[in-house]
Amino acid sequence: MTIAVNPTQSGEPLFYLADEHPHPEGYSTSLGFWIYLMSDCLIFAILFATFGVLGSNYAAGPAPKDLFDLSLVAVNTSMLLLSSITYGFAMLTMAQNRIGQTQMWLAITGLFGLAFIGIELTEFAHMIHEGATPQRSAFLSAFFTLVGTHGLHVSCGLIWLVTLMVQVWKFGLIEANRRRLMCLSMFWHFLDVVWIGVFTFVYLLGVLR
Amino acid sequence: MNTDTHAAHADHHHDDHSHGSLSTYLLGFVLSVVLTAIPFWLVMSGALPSKQITALVIMAFAVVQIVVHMIYFLHMNTKSENGWSMMALIFTIVMVVIALSGSLWVMNHLNSNMMPIHEMTGMK
């Protein structure tokens, strides 16, 4: 962008964009989406801070040691990690214009994501069945809010994934769909980054306490 | 100046399509698996003698794994979007550190400044 300082007119400088050239569609989408993810990161930071403050207030209720099954969390973590790498494969095959393989990797990513959500909901159901509901203690309120918000994000990611698979199926790997898949890629990998914080600070440090 | 910015735009569109390769994705994946497996093993087996050391070690592993994900999966570098995505990331990290450390610090002090429960029961 050129800022015009026009010397010909009475020596007074003019500060405005002299050549507002057109940008191609979606040229700023990835930066804009990145900034959205950063704002999402702040939401999670606040939920982590809440958990950090309230995480040891059990109100004589169950503690992490009584509730968490680390081997289940390890399986869940590997589901999310595998879905990250399969999404990476989808992006690589998209770059090579292999639409069938892209769709296949997207579907596999979706299945891993679905497995993650399924295991998480099973864990939640088990906890609630044992009386460890969000109302039980401040620790459990903070736990369900933080982990639930992450799970909600993954669920939204799954809906988005299915939507994009339909888009790719109907319109092919057009420029707009490539851009959308790029955004979902950032979203998906970002959720995996948040999960690193969840399994470390909530599950591992919780059991250690 | 004008030609510079157009060249920058061309660059930008170029790097949109060159995000990662098979080897960087696989390297990132292997690193993540190792960086995930070690903390789980440390906690589940209780290999380290002290809980405090275990806690510090697994937090260090988490930080390293977040950096690995940022580089190999999210393709962060100082050049993408002319450095603006890195700028947004640094700003966010500053905000996150302030929010987290500030909350924990303030609330911890608040807890330790509360009247202890046994003194209150004595006042009945």
mmCIF file of C-alpha atoms in Angstrom:
data_model
loop_
_atom_site.group_PDB
_atom_site.id
_atom_site.type_symbol
_atom_site.label_atom_id
_atom_site.label_comp_id
_atom_site.label_asym_id
_atom_site.label_seq_id
_atom_site.Cartn_x
_atom_site.Cartn_y
_atom_site.Cartn_z
ATOM 1 C CA MET A 1 0.000 0.000 0.000
ATOM 2 C CA THR A 2 1.441 3.332 -1.021
ATOM 3 C CA ILE A 3 0.834 6.303 1.180
ATOM 4 C CA ALA A 4 0.775 9.337 -1.056
ATOM 5 C CA VAL A 5 2.725 12.340 -0.063
ATOM 6 C CA ASN A 6 1.822 14.594 -2.930
ATOM 7 C CA PRO A 7 4.465 17.267 -3.365
ATOM 8 C CA THR A 8 2.923 19.023 -6.357
ATOM 9 C CA GLN A 9 -0.008 20.623 -4.567
ATOM 10 C CA SER A 10 1.115 23.615 -2.521
ATOM 11 C CA GLY A 11 3.635 21.526 -0.608
ATOM 12 C CA GLU A 12 0.951 20.107 1.712
ATOM 13 C CA PRO A 13 1.341 16.369 2.241
ATOM 14 C CA LEU A 14 -1.731 14.195 1.673
ATOM 15 C CA PHE A 15 -2.032 11.068 3.729
ATOM 16 C CA TYR A 16 -4.295 8.548 2.103
ATOM 17 C CA LEU A 17 -4.064 5.371 0.099
ATOM 18 C CA ALA A 18 -3.322 6.448 -3.426
ATOM 19 C CA ASP A 19 -3.702 3.072 -5.059
ATOM 20 C CA GLU A 20 -6.340 0.950 -3.366
ATOM 21 C CA HIS A 21 -5.662 -2.040 -5.545
ATOM 22 C CA PRO A 22 -8.125 -4.923 -5.504
ATOM 23 C CA HIS A 23 -7.207 -8.063 -3.604
ATOM 24 C CA PRO A 24 -8.112 -11.519 -4.835
ATOM 25 C CA GLU A 25 -10.986 -13.149 -2.976
ATOM 26 C CA GLY A 26 -10.013 -14.623 0.357
ATOM 27 C CA TYR A 27 -6.460 -13.326 0.316
ATOM 28 C CA SER A 28 -6.637 -12.268 3.972
ATOM 29 C CA THR A 29 -8.731 -15.228 5.148
ATOM 30 C CA SER A 30 -5.894 -17.223 6.670
ATOM 31 C CA LEU A 31 -4.598 -14.274 8.707
ATOM 32 C CA GLY A 32 -8.126 -13.432 9.822
ATOM 33 C CA PHE A 33 -8.764 -17.027 10.792
ATOM 34 C CA TRP A 34 -5.464 -17.140 12.662
ATOM 35 C CA ILE A 35 -6.557 -14.092 14.672
ATOM 36 C CA TYR A 36 -9.867 -15.861 15.448
ATOM 37 C CA LEU A 37 -7.875 -18.848 16.721
ATOM 38 C CA MET A 38 -5.778 -16.566 18.895
ATOM 39 C CA SER A 39 -8.959 -15.103 20.416
ATOM 40 C CA ASP A 40 -10.180 -18.663 20.986
ATOM 41 C CA CYS A 41 -6.864 -19.299 22.695
ATOM 42 C CA LEU A 42 -7.729 -16.519 25.166
ATOM 43 C CA ILE A 43 -11.039 -18.242 25.986
ATOM 44 C CA PHE A 44 -9.162 -21.426 26.787
ATOM 45 C CA ALA A 45 -6.568 -19.464 28.784
ATOM 46 C CA ILE A 46 -9.319 -18.122 31.016
ATOM 47 C CA LEU A 47 -10.830 -21.593 31.428
ATOM 48 C CA PHE A 48 -7.381 -22.981 32.300
ATOM 49 C CA ALA A 49 -6.908 -20.163 34.820
ATOM 50 C CA THR A 50 -10.302 -20.985 36.360
ATOM 51 C CA PHE A 51 -9.345 -24.624 36.578
ATOM 52 C CA GLY A 52 -5.972 -23.671 38.065
ATOM 53 C CA VAL A 53 -7.696 -21.654 40.790
ATOM 54 C CA LEU A 54 -10.553 -24.070 41.551
ATOM 55 C CA GLY A 55 -8.901 -27.358 40.608
ATOM 56 C CA SER A 56 -8.161 -28.413 44.182
ATOM 57 C CA ASN A 57 -11.495 -27.403 45.731
ATOM 58 C CA TYR A 58 -13.082 -30.859 45.955
ATOM 59 C CA ALA A 59 -15.733 -29.910 48.558
ATOM 60 C CA ALA A 60 -15.128 -33.318 50.176
ATOM 61 C CA GLY A 61 -16.150 -34.858 46.851
ATOM 62 C CA PRO A 62 -14.152 -37.053 44.481
ATOM 63 C CA ALA A 63 -10.608 -35.982 43.559
ATOM 64 C CA PRO A 64 -8.900 -36.495 40.172
ATOM 65 C CA LYS A 65 -7.227 -39.628 41.516
ATOM 66 C CA ASP A 66 -10.629 -41.241 42.154
ATOM 67 C CA LEU A 67 -12.107 -40.213 38.808
ATOM 68 C CA PHE A 68 -9.548 -40.236 36.021
ATOM 69 C CA ASP A 69 -8.499 -43.363 34.182
ATOM 70 C CA LEU A 70 -5.175 -42.352 32.618
ATOM 71 C CA SER A 71 -5.054 -45.251 30.167
ATOM 72 C CA LEU A 72 -8.382 -44.084 28.735
ATOM 73 C CA VAL A 73 -7.025 -40.534 28.483
ATOM 74 C CA ALA A 74 -3.939 -41.904 26.710
ATOM 75 C CA VAL A 75 -6.174 -43.663 24.158
ATOM 76 C CA ASN A 76 -8.159 -40.440 23.716
ATOM 77 C CA THR A 77 -4.977 -38.427 23.228
ATOM 78 C CA SER A 78 -3.744 -40.832 20.570
ATOM 79 C CA MET A 79 -7.113 -40.542 18.742
ATOM 80 C CA LEU A 80 -6.683 -36.780 18.497
ATOM 81 C CA LEU A 81 -3.018 -37.057 17.544
ATOM 82 C CA LEU A 82 -3.813 -39.596 14.810
ATOM 83 C CA SER A 83 -6.586 -37.352 13.505
ATOM 84 C CA SER A 84 -4.042 -34.526 13.283
ATOM 85 C CA ILE A 85 -1.653 -36.508 11.110
ATOM 86 C CA THR A 86 -4.467 -37.846 8.891
ATOM 87 C CA TYR A 87 -5.682 -34.278 8.375
ATOM 88 C CA GLY A 88 -2.111 -33.455 7.384
ATOM 89 C CA PHE A 89 -2.284 -36.244 4.785
ATOM 90 C CA ALA A 90 -5.567 -34.789 3.511
ATOM 91 C CA MET A 91 -3.836 -31.419 3.017
ATOM 92 C CA LEU A 92 -0.889 -33.060 1.221
ATOM 93 C CA THR A 93 -3.149 -35.012 -1.156
ATOM 94 C CA MET A 94 -5.174 -31.833 -1.722
ATOM 95 C CA ALA A 95 -1.979 -30.063 -2.819
ATOM 96 C CA GLN A 96 -1.506 -32.889 -5.372
ATOM 97 C CA ASN A 97 -5.124 -32.526 -6.582
ATOM 98 C CA ARG A 98 -5.970 -36.125 -5.671
ATOM 99 C CA ILE A 99 -9.575 -35.550 -4.730
ATOM 100 C CA GLY A 100 -10.467 -39.167 -3.896
ATOM 101 C CA GLN A 101 -7.579 -39.550 -1.476
ATOM 102 C CA THR A 102 -8.300 -36.150 0.060
ATOM 103 C CA GLN A 103 -11.854 -37.272 0.770
ATOM 104 C CA MET A 104 -10.632 -40.573 2.169
ATOM 105 C CA TRP A 105 -8.196 -38.896 4.589
ATOM 106 C CA LEU A 106 -10.862 -36.380 5.612
ATOM 107 C CA ALA A 107 -13.226 -39.274 6.368
ATOM 108 C CA ILE A 108 -10.538 -41.048 8.432
ATOM 109 C CA THR A 109 -9.870 -37.803 10.308
ATOM 110 C CA GLY A 110 -13.581 -37.539 11.012
ATOM 111 C CA LEU A 111 -13.690 -41.108 12.362
ATOM 112 C CA PHE A 112 -10.779 -40.439 14.717
ATOM 113 C CA GLY A 113 -12.475 -37.216 15.845
ATOM 114 C CA LEU A 114 -15.706 -39.135 16.391
ATOM 115 C CA ALA A 115 -13.829 -41.754 18.434
ATOM 116 C CA PHE A 116 -12.343 -38.956 20.547
ATOM 117 C CA ILE A 117 -15.761 -37.444 21.238
ATOM 118 C CA GLY A 118 -17.240 -40.873 21.898
ATOM 119 C CA ILE A 119 -14.574 -41.769 24.470
ATOM 120 C CA GLU A 120 -14.892 -38.358 26.114
ATOM 121 C CA LEU A 121 -18.681 -38.641 26.391
ATOM 122 C CA THR A 122 -18.330 -42.168 27.811
ATOM 123 C CA GLU A 123 -15.933 -40.787 30.409
ATOM 124 C CA PHE A 124 -18.339 -37.945 31.259
ATOM 125 C CA ALA A 125 -21.296 -40.331 31.496
ATOM 126 C CA HIS A 126 -19.324 -42.623 33.775
ATOM 127 C CA MET A 127 -18.350 -39.697 36.034
ATOM 128 C CA ILE A 128 -21.888 -38.351 36.202
ATOM 129 C CA HIS A 129 -23.175 -41.856 36.950
ATOM 130 C CA GLU A 130 -20.791 -41.988 39.916
ATOM 131 C CA GLY A 131 -22.196 -38.689 41.192
ATOM 132 C CA ALA A 132 -19.288 -36.568 39.962
ATOM 133 C CA THR A 133 -21.550 -34.018 38.280
ATOM 134 C CA PRO A 134 -20.581 -30.395 37.510
ATOM 135 C CA GLN A 135 -22.631 -29.339 40.558
ATOM 136 C CA ARG A 136 -20.682 -31.569 42.944
ATOM 137 C CA SER A 137 -17.644 -29.313 43.554
ATOM 138 C CA ALA A 138 -15.781 -26.299 42.180
ATOM 139 C CA PHE A 139 -13.165 -28.681 40.803
ATOM 140 C CA LEU A 140 -15.799 -30.587 38.822
ATOM 141 C CA SER A 141 -17.470 -27.374 37.568
ATOM 142 C CA ALA A 142 -14.124 -26.134 36.287
ATOM 143 C CA PHE A 143 -13.273 -29.558 34.858
ATOM 144 C CA PHE A 144 -16.518 -29.953 32.902
ATOM 145 C CA THR A 145 -16.362 -26.360 31.630
ATOM 146 C CA LEU A 146 -12.789 -26.641 30.371
ATOM 147 C CA VAL A 147 -12.887 -30.165 28.931
ATOM 148 C CA GLY A 148 -16.477 -29.700 27.728
ATOM 149 C CA THR A 149 -15.586 -26.517 25.838
ATOM 150 C CA HIS A 150 -12.757 -28.362 24.122
ATOM 151 C CA GLY A 151 -15.094 -31.239 23.277
ATOM 152 C CA LEU A 152 -17.653 -28.780 21.911
ATOM 153 C CA HIS A 153 -14.973 -27.299 19.662
ATOM 154 C CA VAL A 154 -14.069 -30.755 18.354
ATOM 155 C CA SER A 155 -17.772 -31.482 17.722
ATOM 156 C CA CYS A 156 -18.110 -28.240 15.755
ATOM 157 C CA GLY A 157 -14.964 -29.204 13.858
ATOM 158 C CA LEU A 158 -16.607 -32.521 12.944
ATOM 159 C CA ILE A 159 -19.735 -30.780 11.627
ATOM 160 C CA TRP A 160 -17.496 -28.441 9.641
ATOM 161 C CA LEU A 161 -15.508 -31.430 8.320
ATOM 162 C CA VAL A 162 -18.631 -33.205 7.056
ATOM 163 C CA THR A 163 -19.861 -29.938 5.487
ATOM 164 C CA LEU A 164 -16.576 -29.514 3.645
ATOM 165 C CA MET A 165 -16.596 -33.126 2.463
ATOM 166 C CA VAL A 166 -20.007 -32.476 0.904
ATOM 167 C CA GLN A 167 -18.669 -29.228 -0.629
ATOM 168 C CA VAL A 168 -15.658 -31.016 -2.106
ATOM 169 C CA TRP A 169 -17.888 -33.812 -3.353
ATOM 170 C CA LYS A 170 -20.247 -31.349 -5.084
ATOM 171 C CA PHE A 171 -17.807 -28.695 -6.355
ATOM 172 C CA GLY A 172 -14.407 -30.398 -6.308
ATOM 173 C CA LEU A 173 -11.169 -28.880 -5.057
ATOM 174 C CA ILE A 174 -11.959 -25.357 -6.194
ATOM 175 C CA GLU A 175 -10.019 -22.411 -4.776
ATOM 176 C CA ALA A 176 -12.734 -21.601 -2.193
ATOM 177 C CA ASN A 177 -12.809 -25.183 -0.924
ATOM 178 C CA ARG A 178 -9.017 -25.278 -0.651
ATOM 179 C CA ARG A 179 -9.173 -22.126 1.449
ATOM 180 C CA ARG A 180 -11.872 -23.626 3.676
ATOM 181 C CA LEU A 181 -9.924 -26.845 4.131
ATOM 182 C CA MET A 182 -6.871 -24.735 5.068
ATOM 183 C CA CYS A 183 -8.899 -22.963 7.777
ATOM 184 C CA LEU A 184 -10.260 -26.234 9.154
ATOM 185 C CA SER A 185 -6.711 -27.589 9.153
ATOM 186 C CA MET A 186 -5.586 -24.706 11.364
ATOM 187 C CA PHE A 187 -8.662 -25.176 13.596
ATOM 188 C CA TRP A 188 -8.082 -28.920 13.948
ATOM 189 C CA HIS A 189 -4.364 -28.634 14.753
ATOM 190 C CA PHE A 190 -5.117 -25.787 17.158
ATOM 191 C CA LEU A 191 -7.541 -28.029 19.069
ATOM 192 C CA ASP A 192 -4.807 -30.629 19.329
ATOM 193 C CA VAL A 193 -2.524 -27.954 20.827
ATOM 194 C CA VAL A 194 -5.210 -27.094 23.404
ATOM 195 C CA TRP A 195 -5.563 -30.800 24.205
ATOM 196 C CA ILE A 196 -1.842 -30.939 25.106
ATOM 197 C CA GLY A 197 -2.635 -28.387 27.820
ATOM 198 C CA VAL A 198 -5.715 -30.360 28.925
ATOM 199 C CA PHE A 199 -4.052 -33.752 29.307
ATOM 200 C CA THR A 200 -1.007 -32.225 31.005
ATOM 201 C CA PHE A 201 -2.623 -29.794 33.414
ATOM 202 C CA VAL A 202 -5.984 -31.448 34.052
ATOM 203 C CA TYR A 203 -5.338 -35.181 33.853
ATOM 204 C CA LEU A 204 -1.637 -35.808 34.493
ATOM 205 C CA LEU A 205 -1.073 -33.075 37.088
ATOM 206 C CA GLY A 206 -4.497 -33.875 38.605
ATOM 207 C CA VAL A 207 -3.617 -37.514 39.174
ATOM 208 C CA LEU A 208 -0.189 -36.494 40.441
ATOM 209 C CA ARG A 209 -1.650 -34.159 43.066
ATOM 210 C CA MET B 1 7.300 0.540 -3.195
ATOM 211 C CA ASN B 2 4.296 -0.360 -5.259
ATOM 212 C CA THR B 3 6.046 -3.201 -7.023
ATOM 213 C CA ASP B 4 7.355 -4.425 -3.667
ATOM 214 C CA THR B 5 3.897 -4.896 -2.227
ATOM 215 C CA HIS B 6 2.691 -6.686 -5.325
ATOM 216 C CA ALA B 7 5.653 -8.990 -5.098
ATOM 217 C CA ALA B 8 4.798 -9.624 -1.456
ATOM 218 C CA HIS B 9 1.263 -10.574 -2.472
ATOM 219 C CA ALA B 10 2.587 -12.976 -5.054
ATOM 220 C CA ASP B 11 4.818 -14.530 -2.377
ATOM 221 C CA HIS B 12 1.874 -14.836 -0.062
ATOM 222 C CA HIS B 13 -0.142 -16.768 -2.597
ATOM 223 C CA HIS B 14 2.805 -18.940 -3.305
ATOM 224 C CA ASP B 15 3.288 -19.984 0.312
ATOM 225 C CA ASP B 16 -0.420 -20.725 0.688
ATOM 226 C CA HIS B 17 0.141 -23.850 -1.332
ATOM 227 C CA SER B 18 3.440 -24.995 0.120
ATOM 228 C CA HIS B 19 2.339 -25.872 3.628
ATOM 229 C CA GLY B 20 4.464 -28.730 4.827
ATOM 230 C CA SER B 21 5.550 -31.948 3.207
ATOM 231 C CA LEU B 22 5.124 -35.611 4.027
ATOM 232 C CA SER B 23 8.454 -35.726 5.862
ATOM 233 C CA THR B 24 7.742 -32.670 8.064
ATOM 234 C CA TYR B 25 4.283 -34.021 8.969
ATOM 235 C CA LEU B 26 5.701 -37.448 9.836
ATOM 236 C CA LEU B 27 8.565 -35.919 11.825
ATOM 237 C CA GLY B 28 6.086 -33.786 13.747
ATOM 238 C CA PHE B 29 3.897 -36.831 14.387
ATOM 239 C CA VAL B 30 6.767 -38.990 15.673
ATOM 240 C CA LEU B 31 7.997 -36.173 17.926
ATOM 241 C CA SER B 32 4.452 -35.664 19.278
ATOM 242 C CA VAL B 33 4.005 -39.368 20.018
ATOM 243 C CA VAL B 34 7.295 -39.470 21.937
ATOM 244 C CA LEU B 35 6.538 -36.200 23.754
ATOM 245 C CA THR B 36 3.079 -37.529 24.714
ATOM 246 C CA ALA B 37 4.140 -41.045 25.691
ATOM 247 C CA ILE B 38 6.945 -39.994 28.069
ATOM 248 C CA PRO B 39 4.814 -37.799 30.386
ATOM 249 C CA PHE B 40 2.028 -40.436 30.522
ATOM 250 C CA TRP B 41 4.612 -43.105 31.351
ATOM 251 C CA LEU B 42 6.243 -40.891 34.011
ATOM 252 C CA VAL B 43 2.935 -40.327 35.799
ATOM 253 C CA MET B 44 1.506 -43.831 35.390
ATOM 254 C CA SER B 45 4.659 -45.653 36.504
ATOM 255 C CA GLY B 46 5.837 -43.091 39.034
ATOM 256 C CA ALA B 47 9.357 -43.469 37.705
ATOM 257 C CA LEU B 48 10.670 -40.246 39.220
ATOM 258 C CA PRO B 49 11.103 -40.182 43.001
ATOM 259 C CA SER B 50 9.460 -36.809 43.677
ATOM 260 C CA LYS B 51 6.037 -35.604 42.536
ATOM 261 C CA GLN B 52 7.338 -32.062 42.213
ATOM 262 C CA ILE B 53 10.070 -33.096 39.772
ATOM 263 C CA THR B 54 7.572 -35.195 37.776
ATOM 264 C CA ALA B 55 5.228 -32.183 37.569
ATOM 265 C CA LEU B 56 7.980 -29.888 36.316
ATOM 266 C CA VAL B 57 9.199 -32.461 33.778
ATOM 267 C CA ILE B 58 5.734 -33.104 32.281
ATOM 268 C CA MET B 59 5.071 -29.354 32.061
ATOM 269 C CA ALA B 60 8.355 -28.956 30.189
ATOM 270 C CA PHE B 61 7.298 -31.778 27.825
ATOM 271 C CA ALA B 62 3.966 -30.011 27.212
ATOM 272 C CA VAL B 63 5.703 -26.755 26.285
ATOM 273 C CA VAL B 64 8.057 -28.549 23.894
ATOM 274 C CA GLN B 65 5.155 -30.446 22.307
ATOM 275 C CA ILE B 66 3.180 -27.234 21.807
ATOM 276 C CA VAL B 67 6.176 -25.748 19.983
ATOM 277 C CA VAL B 68 6.483 -28.924 17.860
ATOM 278 C CA HIS B 69 2.787 -28.697 16.902
ATOM 279 C CA MET B 70 3.129 -25.000 16.084
ATOM 280 C CA ILE B 71 6.062 -25.628 13.745
ATOM 281 C CA TYR B 72 5.197 -28.960 12.080
ATOM 282 C CA PHE B 73 1.377 -28.914 12.022
ATOM 283 C CA LEU B 74 0.424 -25.221 12.107
ATOM 284 C CA HIS B 75 3.467 -24.243 9.994
ATOM 285 C CA MET B 76 4.264 -21.205 12.066
ATOM 286 C CA ASN B 77 7.237 -19.194 10.934
ATOM 287 C CA THR B 78 8.296 -15.574 11.033
ATOM 288 C CA LYS B 79 7.587 -15.062 7.323
ATOM 289 C CA SER B 80 3.983 -16.184 6.855
ATOM 290 C CA GLU B 81 1.547 -13.284 6.286
ATOM 291 C CA ASN B 82 4.543 -10.939 6.333
ATOM 292 C CA GLY B 83 5.133 -11.769 9.967
ATOM 293 C CA TRP B 84 1.662 -10.780 11.146
ATOM 294 C CA SER B 85 0.625 -14.260 12.274
ATOM 295 C CA MET B 86 3.767 -14.474 14.419
ATOM 296 C CA MET B 87 2.971 -11.008 15.777
ATOM 297 C CA ALA B 88 -0.584 -12.115 16.701
ATOM 298 C CA LEU B 89 0.823 -15.260 18.305
ATOM 299 C CA ILE B 90 3.346 -13.350 20.421
ATOM 300 C CA PHE B 91 0.651 -10.908 21.537
ATOM 301 C CA THR B 92 -1.621 -13.826 22.477
ATOM 302 C CA ILE B 93 1.142 -15.576 24.413
ATOM 303 C CA VAL B 94 1.749 -12.370 26.400
ATOM 304 C CA MET B 95 -1.982 -12.092 27.153
ATOM 305 C CA VAL B 96 -2.227 -15.773 28.126
ATOM 306 C CA VAL B 97 0.778 -15.520 30.443
ATOM 307 C CA ILE B 98 -0.642 -12.411 32.132
ATOM 308 C CA ALA B 99 -4.118 -13.962 32.508
ATOM 309 C CA LEU B 100 -2.842 -17.300 33.821
ATOM 310 C CA SER B 101 -0.062 -16.156 36.128
ATOM 311 C CA GLY B 102 -2.070 -13.153 37.309
ATOM 312 C CA SER B 103 -5.159 -15.230 38.177
ATOM 313 C CA LEU B 104 -3.177 -17.933 39.951
ATOM 314 C CA TRP B 105 -1.071 -15.396 41.861
ATOM 315 C CA VAL B 106 -3.963 -13.205 42.968
ATOM 316 C CA MET B 107 -6.250 -16.090 43.938
ATOM 317 C CA ASN B 108 -3.473 -17.890 45.773
ATOM 318 C CA HIS B 109 -2.794 -14.780 47.868
ATOM 319 C CA LEU B 110 -6.493 -14.339 48.451
ATOM 320 C CA ASN B 111 -6.711 -17.894 49.792
ATOM 321 C CA SER B 112 -3.723 -17.475 52.105
ATOM 322 C CA ASN B 113 -5.081 -14.172 53.431
ATOM 323 C CA MET B 114 -8.423 -15.718 54.394
ATOM 324 C CA MET B 115 -9.108 -16.303 58.043
ATOM 325 C CA PRO B 116 -8.220 -19.919 58.816
ATOM 326 C CA ILE B 117 -11.204 -22.147 59.500
ATOM 327 C CA HIS B 118 -10.069 -23.357 62.957
ATOM 328 C CA GLU B 119 -9.908 -19.742 64.249
ATOM 329 C CA MET B 120 -13.460 -19.155 63.092
ATOM 330 C CA THR B 121 -14.762 -22.269 64.815
ATOM 331 C CA GLY B 122 -13.030 -21.101 68.010
ATOM 332 C CA MET B 123 -14.968 -17.826 67.922
ATOM 333 C CA LYS B 124 -18.371 -19.462 68.264
#
